[in-house]
């Protein structure tokens, strides 16, 4: 196969750009979360490092990098070292399929603002989010600690259950767009966003992704009130940092996907497409932070009941209704 | 380049599977098996069957193996590491099956191999679903009925009896 | 409808947190902004003197017995006129929790608490306050109290001359 060097260069540039943007965004999302939570609680939040505390992520990074890399006695060495990467890498890889802007024309080439426009993009996302379970499970198991093990068992059960409702809530989207390709899904929403046709699927997807990125009210795997820090109790330094950043990358990725599937991706009024898309992603991130500042944690049995007895049947029903509707409309 | 990638992935798959069989530690075995599934999925992708590749990852790596791991963690059998090596009696059926498969492979090779895969265009979603639900519709229905039975059975077993 | 009431409950919570985002923070930026503690705030401990300038502490050990973290220690001694005092008196402020039990236990109002809470030190040994560091020139919160004027052994006045004090009973006399 012959590749055009310009194509390769553009591809590499896109990858580098996406990497840079999402990593910075994740670091600042941590900062934003601390700030917004502080405001919600009538506090000021981090404001010491740099103007308005804007350099706080940098300070955190330095702190994490210089901390001791600790491994508890009896931990499974390789799995313990690998697990943080297993948690972070799927989160980063999801960004490969997200279209974050309208195609551009550069140097006589049409550049998709999307790293890989796979025609199974949606499935790749489901696959990657199902792989993200391994980081949680192995990290907790390999730590040789009771709290971590309990955290990862909870994480396993929770992620597995909510993956189901998440996948099912995406089926109507595929039925409407008639494609797994994310750019097709976005194109299908040029006229009307899918949230108008599928408010229920959107709600189910929203709840499921909150559970997927282990956010309050679904943060049972790391419930600090009961399990110290859950599956990453024993991690220190940058390995903990990877878990942490992976979680925030996940928020951005899932927010981006929610925008892509239900809110028309980069379609939007007035603003240029990339800005539209970023606004939607940031709105989702804010929503998650806001929810975290408001709601208490669910109990474990409530979580499981909600997932299996309410969300999954609802999603199935929604698929059925959508299918009938599509058939009757012809 | 595809050929090199294929051999690399094939090597990872085979080595991962062999390690998964010989590893005594269940959690490690799962990790080996998952990596082998993953490279298998990549091979499917190279063979222009991305749909199969994704299903491989979602179903096998993402669901089945995770359930295995869940059970191992819940029952805490992953800690011992002193499981017995399988004896000759356990090896025998596996050997038999492997022999049959190898013999079949050899026969196919002797008959002049098979057409090189990946020549056609990638199967689209539409083709895939048409084949699945038109040609094999009855099979799909039977399988889904079976799954329904399994679900009902699980519900029955899981029901709390008595007060 | 249960689901409606549940949703309203959730949304009410969200609305309240939304409002709080725009409230003024209650944080006080400590090293730059300071709040004046109340006069009866319980912080750094001092040993006070009576109105005549003598040490109030009679080294009775009650404070040290009352202290839950055992951070007060002393050695008692007696002067020629029968007045008891502490030969040395030590408070370990790295252990003190400012609970105020010592000040409550003290019968002579010698040990008292002040609102000065900024006593951080780089070296932990500097938090070991000796009698010289603790003793102040003043009466603290009670300006006219002198233990020896109410009870005592003829240190500030002849025995039986204090307020509300009866002359001593002659135990060798026969008459009641
Ligand atoms: S304030 Fe409490 S802890 Fe401190 S010296 Fe007095 S009794 Fe002890
Ligand atoms: S400070 Fe008060 S309680 Fe403590 S020894 Fe002196 S007189 Fe007694």
Coordinates of N, CA, C and O in Angstrom, one line a residue, chain B residues 8-10 23-24 26 41 54 60 99 129 131 134 146 149 159:
Chain B
X8 N 3.4 -11.0 13.7 CA 3.6 -10.6 15.0 C 2.4 -10.9 15.9 O 2.6 -11.5 17.0
X9 N 1.3 -10.5 15.4 CA 0.0 -10.8 16.2 C -0.2 -12.2 16.4 O -0.6 -12.7 17.4
X10 N 0.1 -13.0 15.3 CA -0.1 -14.5 15.4 C 0.8 -15.0 16.5 O 0.3 -15.8 17.3
X23 N 0.0 -21.7 32.7 CA 0.1 -20.9 33.9 C -0.8 -21.5 35.0 O -2.0 -21.9 34.7
X24 N -0.2 -21.6 36.2 CA -1.0 -22.2 37.3 C -1.9 -21.2 38.0 O -2.9 -21.5 38.6
X26 N -4.6 -18.6 38.3 CA -5.8 -18.3 37.5 C -5.9 -16.8 36.9 O -6.2 -16.6 35.8
X41 N -8.2 -10.3 17.9 CA -9.1 -9.3 17.4 C -8.4 -8.4 16.3 O -9.0 -8.1 15.3
X54 N -14.4 -6.5 16.8 CA -15.0 -5.8 17.9 C -15.8 -6.7 18.8 O -15.7 -6.7 20.0
X60 N -15.7 -11.6 24.4 CA -14.8 -12.5 25.1 C -13.9 -11.8 26.1 O -13.9 -12.1 27.3
X99 N -4.9 -32.9 18.1 CA -4.5 -33.8 17.0 C -5.4 -33.8 15.9 O -5.0 -33.6 14.7
X129 N -25.5 -8.1 8.7 CA -26.8 -8.3 9.3 C -27.7 -9.1 8.4 O -28.5 -9.9 8.8
X131 N -26.9 -11.3 6.2 CA -26.5 -12.7 6.2 C -27.0 -13.3 7.5 O -27.6 -14.4 7.5
X134 N -31.2 -13.1 7.7 CA -31.9 -13.7 6.6 C -31.6 -15.1 6.5 O -32.5 -16.0 6.5
X146 N -32.7 -20.3 23.7 CA -31.8 -20.9 24.6 C -31.4 -20.0 25.7 O -31.4 -20.2 26.9
X149 N -34.1 -19.3 28.1 CA -34.2 -20.4 29.1 C -33.2 -20.2 30.2 O -33.5 -20.3 31.3
X159 N -34.0 -17.0 43.0 CA -35.2 -16.5 43.8 C -35.0 -16.8 45.2 O -34.6 -18.0 45.5

